[in-house]
Amino acid sequence: MQRRRSSKHSKQPLQVHHSNQTDLSTWRKGGTVGTEKSAQNHQSLSDQKNDDEQDSLEQALSYFVKSLPPEGFDVLLDVALSGKLADTVNTRLLKSLIPASAIPESSIVSSVSWFCVSKCSSNIQLLFLRWLITMFDFIDHKEGVHALYGIFFSFLNDEKLCPYICHVLFLLTRKENGESSFGMQPHLQALLSLYKLFCPELVSITLPQKMKTYFKNADGPWKAAISAVRQRNLAKSAVPQPLLLGTAQPRSRKRKWNTQLIVPASSANAQHFLVGGKMSRVDSYGANRAFPVEQLQTFPQLLQNIHRLEFPSQMGSVLTNPLLLHYMNCSKDESVYLRLYYWMGQTLQEECTWCVVDNNQYEEEFKGFLETVYKAECFLQEGFPSCEEFLYRSLPLWDGVSCRSQILQLITWIPLSTFSEMKSQLCDPLAQLFFTSSLYFKCSVLESLKELLQNWLNWHVVQLDSESDSQFSSLNTTLSGLVNGVAELINFVGRISTAALHLEKSHTFLLHFILDFYETVCDIYPKYKLPLLIMPPAGVFYPALLSMDSVNLNQLCYIMDFSSCLNFEFWVYKSEIEISAFSPHVRQR
Amino acid sequence: MAGGAGRCAARADGTGIQMAGGRPTGSAIEMEGAMRTLPSSGRPSGTGRLSRGPLFGRNYGLSPGSRLLPPRCQENADPQKVAFLLHKQWTLYSVSPLYKFSSADLKDYARMLGVFIAAEKQKGLAVDMNGELGVRVAMSGLPELRSSEQDPAAVLVQLSLRSSVSPKNSEEKLIWSGWFCCVAGDDLLEDLPENFTCLPLFLVNGAESYTAIVGSWFQKTFDCCFRRLAISPLNLTWMAAMWTGCKVENNKAAMELLFSVPHLPQPLNISYAIHPEDAKALWDTVQKTPGEITQEEVDVFMECLYSHFHRHFKIHLSATKLVEVSTGIASAHCDGIIKFLQSQYLIGVLMLLTELAISQIQ
């Protein structure tokens, strides 16, 4: 009896980790982990919670997105052939076992042992044989499989399985025959005579090559479909083709010349080399000559040359250069921001993978670009207006899949001032995607909205502290605008959380993220000095109160305790109103 | 589905990011009004410097409810000067504002560009080709191509190949030409500081390799961005309507519309040709508002043409994608290719194209 390998040891589906361990990451507030890591945490928690079959099925289902790495075959073949799940599920599982590279021999051997035990139905056994025949060429080493020759031979008695067994044996025999031409001949003859006996479709057995044509080639289409899937997955475009948005433009195979996704290197402005005395930079003193930007390497250099530093000819290159970002922060020149605004806006619009046809093959590059923009925003602790406009334009068209974590990260830097006007452009598409997507997407959105709130509150604190604020006439207008904006966001999150908890049946993760958000909300007055107190709505409060796990209860108690310190009577009064509204049959005290 | 104002689902052809206006007039004005109340410098000093950009002064690509009739310019029409622009296929690009571009330095720019081209061309070669067979760059201004003094003067770049046959009387063959222009670009001009030059439309005729080299040089030197300018089917219908209404003497060219039906096993192209006088007569009955053309009039005009076609061939052209429009004045293709056929309406066509380019930049 085969000992079943624990599925916990098999590797997670392929996830690319970008380690952002540069100096810029230290600017990120709170040092929160990215959404990828939190997704992994979700998965490990779910492993502990559910049972074995549920566990393996979920893991199995997570493989459906792409073709399989070699490690996956063990688990999935075990699941499919062990007969624990229904036939329909096993059929689908087997049909989707498409190798990304190769199939390890050990998985074949273990699955043949399951096959022998016949725990699964005969249909599944048949399907397994067909699968084995189709995938024969992908098995990496075949010595073990050859050793099972005798086992296959013994199945020849079964009428239903016979043609497929013959085919398998044929494949095995031919390969062996290729290696040692002499010893196998009598066996081959015996086998061929058996074929003649049991498989009447074979007419002539004179030449081995001809035999192959007499095997039913019913799995030809299956093979063709499999090769198409593999090709598609190798080309890394698992995203389905987007709808035809925008007029299709003819793009040649070569990447177009005006693409600026690769951020240009900092170089001095070529106009300085204008010959003919038009240069204004060259002084007889020489000391006033501009410091060449390529030589700027260290912070002390920046400080020494700050009076004669010039921006590079292409503003886009400042995004990857923290020293130039520092310099940009100090600069009062309007044209600097305008240049960056145009360059970033045009590049984002042009290269957006879901708005422009043909662009989805360059998704990795676009993701990298969005990451660069996000890191620069974190460094400067504010958002770029061109980025924000890009989000407003493209979020209504977003599918929720392309560049998901990057887009959700960029949302966290949308400034409050534009939020109130552009609320529908942001909230409506986000809500639509939110309700129709997976649990993990919901949690990611909630996390990014929490960070958005934190960024607004941090900005407000900085405003309070900064002394040089003389542009705005009265602080009240800013304050009321801020309070309104924050209240709108919190109410929005309250509404979508309530609905989401209904949809997900008060799932623990979701509740955790929602309560995380409300933890930030209850910090608003004590920590950020903004006069606003908003309680979690009834649709969030009661599921949290009645939840069965300690983590969420703990968080809820923290929130209640915190707010109760502020205004106990207010809270009690409000909750009484809510209890009576929620369950009118409960007698009020 | 989604409730954004002005989103229209009627046309089956892809209307892109530009939301085709269901009620464009009202909503465009409303949106503009709402946005202009925002202060342009959004935040106090200390933080928020980045927010100084022309925020929200525009209507997010909504097609305008109405456009002015194209002017028929006879005053500054010097047909010889612009004759070389006619009857050639120009590919359209939109260009973001150029930084520190001065029209007085055109000769120097030409020289720098020439050096750059020579360097690029020699990248793969080991042999030093010292100007025997070189590319010569000429940059000049075209002050005629603008609607008012506020527009910056158009700039023409021409690449010609010097033949090595006779070194002293070398004949030069024009191999590539491209020109920047801006006609009635007030939307963009009013916000820009001085060291920016706004020439949002770029038209190019010649090999793609030279376009790539010249474009990269401009991008590196003036920090601008080139993007292919596609013309949506909606804008093509506007062009069809506007150009049909233009009076042209001795116009023999029929008005031709080319439709394509995508996603068929064998692609189907439908060409619909209309006698120019009939088309003009139809347009004259439709167009009522003096001095301007509205979206409704364009829609009615196209509907008439479609229903006429349907009556004869039982094909609904409104479900296909309009790909090309040719009239006696100009012909335009949805991939962003234009051909000018009449010099008197050149400015009018350029005005429309400039507007499209600006909407792509903002």
Coordinates of N, CA and C in Angstrom, one line a residue, chain A residues 249-445:
Chain A
Q249 N -4.3 48.7 -33.5 CA -3.3 49.3 -34.3 C -2.3 48.2 -34.7
P250 N -1.8 48.3 -35.9 CA -0.9 47.2 -36.3 C 0.4 47.4 -35.6
R251 N 0.8 46.4 -34.8 CA 2.1 46.4 -34.2 C 2.9 45.4 -34.8
S252 N 4.1 45.7 -35.1 CA 5.0 44.7 -35.6 C 5.5 43.8 -34.5
R253 N 6.1 42.7 -34.8 CA 6.5 41.8 -33.8 C 7.5 42.4 -32.9
K254 N 8.4 43.2 -33.4 CA 9.4 43.9 -32.6 C 8.7 44.9 -31.7
R255 N 9.2 45.1 -30.6 CA 8.6 46.1 -29.6 C 8.7 47.5 -30.2
K256 N 7.6 48.2 -30.1 CA 7.6 49.5 -30.8 C 8.6 50.5 -30.2
W257 N 9.1 51.4 -31.0 CA 10.3 52.2 -30.6 C 10.0 53.2 -29.5
N258 N 8.7 53.6 -29.5 CA 8.4 54.7 -28.5 C 8.1 54.3 -27.1
T259 N 8.3 53.0 -26.9 CA 7.9 52.5 -25.6 C 8.9 53.0 -24.5
Q260 N 8.4 53.4 -23.4 CA 9.3 54.0 -22.4 C 9.1 53.2 -21.1
L261 N 8.8 52.0 -21.1 CA 8.6 51.2 -19.9 C 9.9 51.0 -19.2
I262 N 10.9 50.8 -19.9 CA 12.2 50.8 -19.3 C 12.6 52.2 -19.0
V263 N 12.7 52.5 -17.7 CA 12.9 53.9 -17.3 C 14.3 54.3 -17.9
P264 N 14.3 55.5 -18.6 CA 15.6 55.9 -19.2 C 16.7 56.2 -18.2
A265 N 17.9 56.0 -18.6 CA 19.0 56.3 -17.7 C 19.2 57.8 -17.6
S266 N 19.7 58.3 -16.5 CA 19.8 59.7 -16.3 C 21.0 60.2 -17.2
S267 N 20.7 61.1 -18.0 CA 21.8 61.7 -18.8 C 21.6 63.2 -18.9
A268 N 22.7 63.8 -19.1 CA 22.6 65.3 -19.2 C 21.9 65.7 -20.4
N269 N 21.4 66.9 -20.4 CA 20.7 67.4 -21.6 C 21.6 67.6 -22.7
A270 N 21.3 67.0 -23.8 CA 22.2 67.1 -25.0 C 22.3 68.5 -25.5
Q271 N 21.3 69.4 -25.1 CA 21.3 70.7 -25.7 C 22.5 71.5 -25.1
H272 N 23.1 71.0 -24.1 CA 24.3 71.8 -23.6 C 25.5 71.7 -24.5
F273 N 25.4 70.8 -25.4 CA 26.5 70.7 -26.3 C 26.3 71.5 -27.6
L274 N 25.4 72.4 -27.5 CA 25.2 73.2 -28.7 C 26.4 74.1 -29.0
V275 N 26.9 74.0 -30.1 CA 28.0 74.8 -30.5 C 27.5 76.0 -31.1
G276 N 28.2 77.1 -31.0 CA 27.8 78.3 -31.6 C 27.5 79.4 -30.6
G277 N 28.0 79.2 -29.4 CA 27.9 80.3 -28.4 C 26.5 80.5 -27.8
K278 N 25.6 79.6 -28.0 CA 24.3 79.8 -27.5 C 24.1 79.3 -26.1
M279 N 25.2 78.6 -25.6 CA 25.1 78.0 -24.3 C 25.1 79.1 -23.3
S280 N 24.2 79.0 -22.3 CA 24.2 80.0 -21.2 C 24.9 79.4 -20.0
R281 N 25.3 78.2 -20.1 CA 25.9 77.6 -18.9 C 27.3 77.9 -18.7
V282 N 28.0 78.0 -19.8 CA 29.5 78.1 -19.7 C 29.9 79.5 -19.3
D283 N 30.5 79.5 -18.2 CA 31.0 80.8 -17.6 C 32.5 80.8 -17.7
S284 N 33.0 82.0 -17.7 CA 34.4 82.0 -17.7 C 35.0 81.5 -16.4
Y285 N 34.2 81.6 -15.4 CA 34.7 81.1 -14.1 C 34.8 79.6 -14.0
G286 N 33.9 79.0 -14.8 CA 34.0 77.5 -14.8 C 33.3 76.9 -13.6
A287 N 33.3 77.6 -12.5 CA 32.7 77.0 -11.3 C 31.2 76.9 -11.4
N288 N 30.6 77.7 -12.3 CA 29.2 77.7 -12.4 C 28.7 76.7 -13.4
R289 N 29.6 75.9 -13.9 CA 29.1 74.9 -14.9 C 28.2 73.9 -14.2
A290 N 27.3 73.4 -14.9 CA 26.4 72.5 -14.3 C 27.0 71.1 -13.9
F291 N 26.7 70.6 -12.8 CA 27.2 69.3 -12.4 C 26.6 68.2 -13.2
P292 N 27.4 67.4 -13.9 CA 26.8 66.4 -14.7 C 26.1 65.3 -13.9
V293 N 24.9 65.1 -14.3 CA 24.0 64.3 -13.4 C 24.4 62.8 -13.4
E294 N 25.2 62.4 -14.3 CA 25.6 61.0 -14.3 C 26.6 60.7 -13.2
Q295 N 27.3 61.8 -12.7 CA 28.3 61.6 -11.7 C 27.7 61.6 -10.3
L296 N 26.4 61.9 -10.2 CA 25.8 62.0 -8.9 C 25.6 60.6 -8.3
Q297 N 26.4 60.3 -7.3 CA 26.3 58.9 -6.7 C 25.9 58.9 -5.3
T298 N 26.3 59.9 -4.5 CA 26.1 59.8 -3.1 C 25.4 61.1 -2.6
F299 N 24.8 60.9 -1.4 CA 24.1 62.0 -0.8 C 24.9 63.3 -0.5
P300 N 26.2 63.1 0.0 CA 27.0 64.3 0.2 C 27.3 65.0 -1.1
Q301 N 27.4 64.3 -2.1 CA 27.6 64.9 -3.4 C 26.5 65.8 -3.8
L302 N 25.3 65.3 -3.5 CA 24.1 66.0 -3.8 C 24.1 67.3 -3.0
L303 N 24.4 67.2 -1.7 CA 24.4 68.4 -0.9 C 25.4 69.4 -1.3
Q304 N 26.6 69.0 -1.8 CA 27.6 69.9 -2.2 C 27.2 70.6 -3.5
N305 N 26.6 69.9 -4.4 CA 26.3 70.4 -5.7 C 24.9 70.9 -6.0
I306 N 24.2 71.0 -4.9 CA 22.7 71.2 -5.1 C 22.4 72.5 -5.8
H307 N 23.3 73.5 -5.8 CA 23.0 74.7 -6.4 C 23.3 74.7 -7.9
R308 N 24.0 73.7 -8.4 CA 24.3 73.7 -9.8 C 23.9 72.4 -10.4
L309 N 23.0 71.7 -9.8 CA 22.6 70.4 -10.4 C 21.4 70.7 -11.3
E310 N 21.4 69.9 -12.4 CA 20.4 70.0 -13.4 C 19.7 68.7 -13.5
F311 N 18.4 68.8 -13.8 CA 17.7 67.6 -14.1 C 18.1 66.9 -15.4
P312 N 18.0 65.6 -15.5 CA 18.4 64.9 -16.7 C 17.5 65.3 -17.8
S313 N 17.9 64.9 -19.0 CA 17.1 65.3 -20.2 C 15.8 64.6 -20.2
Q314 N 15.7 63.4 -19.6 CA 14.4 62.7 -19.6 C 14.0 62.6 -18.1
M315 N 13.0 63.3 -17.8 CA 12.6 63.3 -16.4 C 12.2 62.0 -15.8
G316 N 11.9 61.1 -16.7 CA 11.5 59.7 -16.2 C 12.6 59.0 -15.4
S317 N 13.8 59.4 -15.7 CA 14.9 58.7 -15.0 C 15.0 59.0 -13.5
V318 N 14.3 60.1 -13.0 CA 14.4 60.3 -11.6 C 13.7 59.3 -10.8
L319 N 12.8 58.5 -11.4 CA 12.0 57.5 -10.6 C 12.9 56.5 -10.0
T320 N 14.0 56.2 -10.6 CA 14.8 55.1 -10.0 C 16.0 55.7 -9.3
N321 N 16.1 57.0 -9.2 CA 17.3 57.6 -8.6 C 16.8 58.3 -7.3
P322 N 17.0 57.8 -6.1 CA 16.5 58.4 -4.9 C 17.2 59.8 -4.7
L323 N 18.4 60.0 -5.1 CA 19.0 61.3 -4.9 C 18.3 62.4 -5.7
L324 N 18.0 62.0 -7.0 CA 17.2 63.0 -7.8 C 15.8 63.2 -7.3
L325 N 15.3 62.2 -6.7 CA 13.9 62.4 -6.0 C 14.0 63.4 -4.9
H326 N 15.1 63.2 -4.1 CA 15.3 64.2 -3.0 C 15.3 65.6 -3.6
Y327 N 16.1 65.8 -4.7 CA 16.3 67.1 -5.3 C 15.0 67.6 -5.9
M328 N 14.2 66.7 -6.4 CA 12.9 67.1 -7.0 C 12.0 67.6 -5.9
N329 N 12.1 67.0 -4.8 CA 11.3 67.4 -3.7 C 11.6 68.9 -3.2
C330 N 12.8 69.3 -3.4 CA 13.2 70.6 -3.0 C 13.0 71.6 -4.1
S331 N 12.8 71.2 -5.3 CA 12.8 72.1 -6.4 C 11.5 72.8 -6.5
K332 N 11.5 74.1 -6.8 CA 10.3 74.9 -6.9 C 9.9 75.1 -8.4
D333 N 10.6 74.5 -9.3 CA 10.4 74.7 -10.7 C 9.2 74.0 -11.2
E334 N 8.2 74.7 -11.7 CA 7.0 74.1 -12.2 C 7.2 73.1 -13.3
S335 N 8.2 73.4 -14.2 CA 8.3 72.6 -15.4 C 8.8 71.2 -15.1
V336 N 9.5 71.1 -13.9 CA 10.0 69.8 -13.5 C 8.8 68.8 -13.3
Y337 N 7.8 69.3 -12.6 CA 6.6 68.5 -12.3 C 5.8 68.2 -13.6
L338 N 5.8 69.2 -14.4 CA 5.0 69.1 -15.6 C 5.6 68.1 -16.6
R339 N 6.9 68.1 -16.7 CA 7.6 67.1 -17.5 C 7.3 65.7 -17.0
L340 N 7.5 65.5 -15.7 CA 7.3 64.2 -15.1 C 5.8 63.8 -15.3
Y341 N 4.9 64.8 -15.2 CA 3.5 64.5 -15.3 C 3.2 64.0 -16.7
Y342 N 3.7 64.7 -17.7 CA 3.4 64.3 -19.1 C 4.0 62.9 -19.4
W343 N 5.3 62.8 -19.0 CA 5.9 61.5 -19.3 C 5.2 60.3 -18.7
M344 N 4.9 60.4 -17.4 CA 4.3 59.3 -16.7 C 2.9 59.1 -17.2
G345 N 2.2 60.1 -17.4 CA 0.8 60.0 -17.9 C 0.8 59.3 -19.3
Q346 N 1.6 59.7 -20.2 CA 1.6 59.1 -21.5 C 2.1 57.7 -21.4
T347 N 3.1 57.4 -20.7 CA 3.6 56.0 -20.6 C 2.5 55.1 -20.0
L348 N 1.9 55.6 -18.9 CA 0.9 54.7 -18.3 C -0.3 54.4 -19.2
Q349 N -0.7 55.5 -19.9 CA -1.8 55.2 -20.9 C -1.5 54.3 -22.0
E350 N -0.3 54.6 -22.5 CA 0.1 53.8 -23.7 C 0.4 52.3 -23.4
E351 N 0.9 52.1 -22.2 CA 1.3 50.7 -22.0 C 0.3 49.9 -21.1
C352 N -0.8 50.5 -20.8 CA -1.8 49.8 -20.0 C -2.2 48.5 -20.6
T353 N -2.1 47.4 -19.9 CA -2.2 46.2 -20.5 C -3.7 45.8 -20.8
W354 N -4.6 46.4 -20.1 CA -6.0 46.0 -20.3 C -6.8 47.0 -21.1
C355 N -6.2 48.2 -21.4 CA -6.9 49.1 -22.2 C -6.6 49.1 -23.7
V356 N -5.4 48.6 -23.9 CA -4.9 48.6 -25.3 C -4.8 47.2 -25.8
V357 N -5.3 46.9 -26.9 CA -5.1 45.6 -27.5 C -3.7 45.3 -27.8
D358 N -3.2 44.1 -27.7 CA -1.9 43.7 -28.0 C -1.0 44.0 -26.8
N359 N -1.4 44.6 -25.8 CA -0.4 45.0 -24.8 C -0.3 43.9 -23.7
N360 N -1.2 42.9 -23.7 CA -1.1 42.0 -22.6 C 0.1 41.1 -22.6
Q361 N 0.8 41.0 -23.7 CA 2.0 40.2 -23.7 C 3.1 40.9 -22.9
Y362 N 3.0 42.2 -22.7 CA 4.0 42.9 -22.1 C 3.6 43.2 -20.6
E363 N 2.9 42.3 -20.1 CA 2.3 42.5 -18.7 C 3.4 42.6 -17.7
E364 N 4.5 41.7 -17.8 CA 5.5 41.8 -16.8 C 6.2 43.1 -16.8
E365 N 6.5 43.6 -18.0 CA 7.2 44.9 -18.0 C 6.3 46.0 -17.4
F366 N 5.0 45.9 -17.7 CA 4.2 47.0 -17.1 C 4.1 46.9 -15.6
K367 N 4.1 45.6 -15.1 CA 4.1 45.4 -13.7 C 5.3 46.0 -13.1
G368 N 6.5 45.8 -13.7 CA 7.7 46.4 -13.2 C 7.6 47.9 -13.1
F369 N 7.1 48.4 -14.2 CA 7.0 49.9 -14.2 C 6.1 50.4 -13.1
L370 N 4.9 49.7 -12.9 CA 4.1 50.2 -11.8 C 4.7 50.1 -10.5
E371 N 5.5 49.0 -10.3 CA 6.3 48.9 -9.1 C 7.2 50.0 -8.9
T372 N 7.9 50.4 -9.9 CA 8.8 51.5 -9.8 C 8.1 52.8 -9.4
V373 N 7.0 53.0 -10.0 CA 6.2 54.2 -9.7 C 5.8 54.2 -8.2
Y374 N 5.3 53.0 -7.8 CA 4.9 52.9 -6.4 C 6.0 53.1 -5.4
K375 N 7.2 52.6 -5.7 CA 8.3 52.8 -4.8 C 8.7 54.3 -4.7
A376 N 8.6 55.0 -5.9 CA 8.9 56.4 -5.9 C 7.9 57.1 -5.0
E377 N 6.6 56.7 -5.1 CA 5.6 57.4 -4.3 C 5.8 57.1 -2.9
C378 N 6.2 55.9 -2.5 CA 6.5 55.7 -1.1 C 7.6 56.5 -0.6
F379 N 8.6 56.7 -1.5 CA 9.8 57.4 -1.1 C 9.4 58.9 -0.8
L380 N 8.6 59.4 -1.7 CA 8.2 60.8 -1.6 C 7.0 61.0 -0.6
Q381 N 6.4 59.9 -0.3 CA 5.2 59.9 0.6 C 4.1 60.8 0.1
E382 N 4.0 60.8 -1.2 CA 2.8 61.3 -1.8 C 2.6 60.7 -3.2
G383 N 1.4 60.9 -3.7 CA 1.1 60.3 -5.0 C 1.3 61.2 -6.2
F384 N 1.5 60.7 -7.4 CA 1.7 61.5 -8.6 C 0.4 61.7 -9.2
P385 N 0.1 63.0 -9.6 CA -1.2 63.2 -10.2 C -1.4 62.5 -11.5
S386 N -0.4 62.2 -12.3 CA -0.6 61.5 -13.5 C -1.0 60.0 -13.2
C387 N -0.5 59.5 -12.1 CA -0.8 58.1 -11.7 C -2.2 58.1 -11.3
E388 N -2.6 59.1 -10.5 CA -4.0 59.1 -10.0 C -5.0 59.2 -11.2
E389 N -4.7 60.1 -12.1 CA -5.6 60.2 -13.3 C -5.6 58.9 -14.1
F390 N -4.5 58.2 -14.2 CA -4.5 56.9 -14.9 C -5.4 56.0 -14.2
L391 N -5.4 56.0 -12.8 CA -6.3 55.1 -12.1 C -7.7 55.4 -12.4
Y392 N -8.1 56.7 -12.3 CA -9.5 57.0 -12.6 C -9.9 56.6 -13.9
R393 N -9.0 56.8 -14.9 CA -9.4 56.4 -16.3 C -9.5 54.9 -16.4
S394 N -8.6 54.2 -15.9 CA -8.5 52.8 -16.2 C -9.2 51.8 -15.3
L395 N -9.5 52.3 -14.1 CA -10.2 51.4 -13.1 C -11.6 50.9 -13.6
P396 N -12.4 51.8 -14.3 CA -13.6 51.3 -14.8 C -13.5 50.2 -15.8
L397 N -12.3 50.1 -16.4 CA -12.1 49.0 -17.4 C -11.3 47.9 -16.9
W398 N -10.9 48.0 -15.7 CA -10.0 46.9 -15.1 C -10.7 45.6 -14.9
D399 N -9.9 44.5 -15.1 CA -10.6 43.2 -15.0 C -10.3 42.6 -13.6
G400 N -9.5 43.3 -12.8 CA -9.2 42.8 -11.5 C -8.1 41.8 -11.4
V401 N -7.6 41.4 -12.6 CA -6.6 40.3 -12.6 C -5.2 40.9 -13.0
S402 N -5.2 41.7 -14.1 CA -3.9 42.1 -14.6 C -3.3 43.1 -13.6
C403 N -2.0 42.8 -13.2 CA -1.3 43.7 -12.4 C -2.0 44.1 -11.1
R404 N -2.7 43.0 -10.5 CA -3.6 43.3 -9.4 C -2.9 44.0 -8.2
S405 N -1.8 43.4 -7.7 CA -1.2 43.9 -6.5 C -0.6 45.3 -6.8
Q406 N -0.1 45.5 -8.0 CA 0.4 46.8 -8.2 C -0.6 47.9 -8.3
I407 N -1.8 47.6 -8.9 CA -2.8 48.6 -8.9 C -3.4 48.9 -7.5
L408 N -3.6 47.8 -6.8 CA -4.1 48.0 -5.4 C -3.1 48.8 -4.6
Q409 N -1.8 48.6 -4.8 CA -0.8 49.4 -4.1 C -0.9 50.9 -4.5
L410 N -1.1 51.1 -5.8 CA -1.1 52.5 -6.3 C -2.4 53.3 -5.8
I411 N -3.4 52.5 -5.6 CA -4.6 53.1 -5.0 C -4.4 53.8 -3.7
T412 N -3.4 53.2 -2.9 CA -3.2 53.7 -1.6 C -2.7 55.1 -1.5
W413 N -2.2 55.6 -2.7 CA -1.6 57.0 -2.7 C -2.5 58.0 -3.4
I414 N -3.8 57.7 -3.5 CA -4.7 58.7 -4.1 C -4.9 59.8 -3.1
P415 N -4.7 61.0 -3.4 CA -4.9 62.1 -2.4 C -6.4 62.3 -2.1
L416 N -6.6 62.9 -1.0 CA -7.9 63.1 -0.5 C -8.6 64.2 -1.3
S417 N -7.9 65.2 -1.8 CA -8.5 66.3 -2.4 C -9.3 65.9 -3.6
T418 N -8.8 65.0 -4.4 CA -9.5 64.6 -5.6 C -10.5 63.5 -5.3
F419 N -10.4 62.8 -4.2 CA -11.2 61.7 -3.9 C -12.7 62.0 -3.9
S420 N -13.0 63.1 -3.3 CA -14.5 63.5 -3.1 C -15.1 63.7 -4.5
E421 N -14.4 64.4 -5.4 CA -15.0 64.6 -6.7 C -15.1 63.3 -7.5
M422 N -14.0 62.6 -7.5 CA -13.9 61.4 -8.3 C -14.3 60.1 -7.7
K423 N -15.1 60.3 -6.7 CA -15.5 59.1 -5.9 C -16.1 58.0 -6.7
S424 N -17.0 58.4 -7.6 CA -17.7 57.4 -8.4 C -16.8 56.7 -9.3
Q425 N -15.8 57.4 -9.8 CA -14.8 56.7 -10.8 C -14.0 55.7 -10.1
L426 N -13.8 55.9 -8.8 CA -13.0 54.9 -8.0 C -13.8 53.9 -7.4
C427 N -14.9 54.3 -6.7 CA -15.6 53.4 -5.8 C -16.5 52.4 -6.6
D428 N -17.1 52.9 -7.6 CA -18.1 52.0 -8.4 C -17.4 50.8 -9.0
P429 N -16.3 51.1 -9.8 CA -15.7 49.9 -10.4 C -15.1 49.0 -9.3
L430 N -14.5 49.6 -8.3 CA -13.9 48.8 -7.2 C -15.0 47.9 -6.5
A431 N -16.1 48.5 -6.3 CA -17.2 47.7 -5.6 C -17.7 46.6 -6.5
Q432 N -17.8 46.9 -7.8 CA -18.2 45.8 -8.8 C -17.3 44.7 -8.7
L433 N -16.0 45.0 -8.8 CA -15.0 43.9 -8.8 C -15.0 43.2 -7.5
F434 N -15.2 44.0 -6.4 CA -15.1 43.5 -5.1 C -16.2 42.4 -4.9
F435 N -17.4 42.6 -5.3 CA -18.5 41.7 -5.0 C -18.4 40.5 -5.9
T436 N -17.7 40.5 -7.0 CA -17.7 39.4 -7.9 C -16.4 38.6 -7.9
S437 N -15.6 38.9 -6.9 CA -14.3 38.2 -7.0 C -14.1 37.3 -5.8
S438 N -12.9 36.8 -5.7 CA -12.6 35.8 -4.7 C -12.4 36.4 -3.3
L439 N -12.3 35.6 -2.3 CA -12.1 36.1 -1.0 C -10.8 36.9 -0.8
Y440 N -9.8 36.4 -1.5 CA -8.5 37.0 -1.3 C -8.4 38.4 -2.0
F441 N -9.2 38.5 -3.1 CA -9.2 39.8 -3.7 C -9.9 40.8 -2.7
K442 N -11.0 40.3 -2.1 CA -11.7 41.2 -1.2 C -10.8 41.6 -0.1
C443 N -10.0 40.7 0.5 CA -9.1 41.0 1.5 C -8.1 42.0 1.1
S444 N -7.6 41.8 -0.1 CA -6.5 42.7 -0.7 C -7.1 44.1 -0.8
V445 N -8.3 44.2 -1.3 CA -8.9 45.5 -1.5 C -9.1 46.2 -0.1

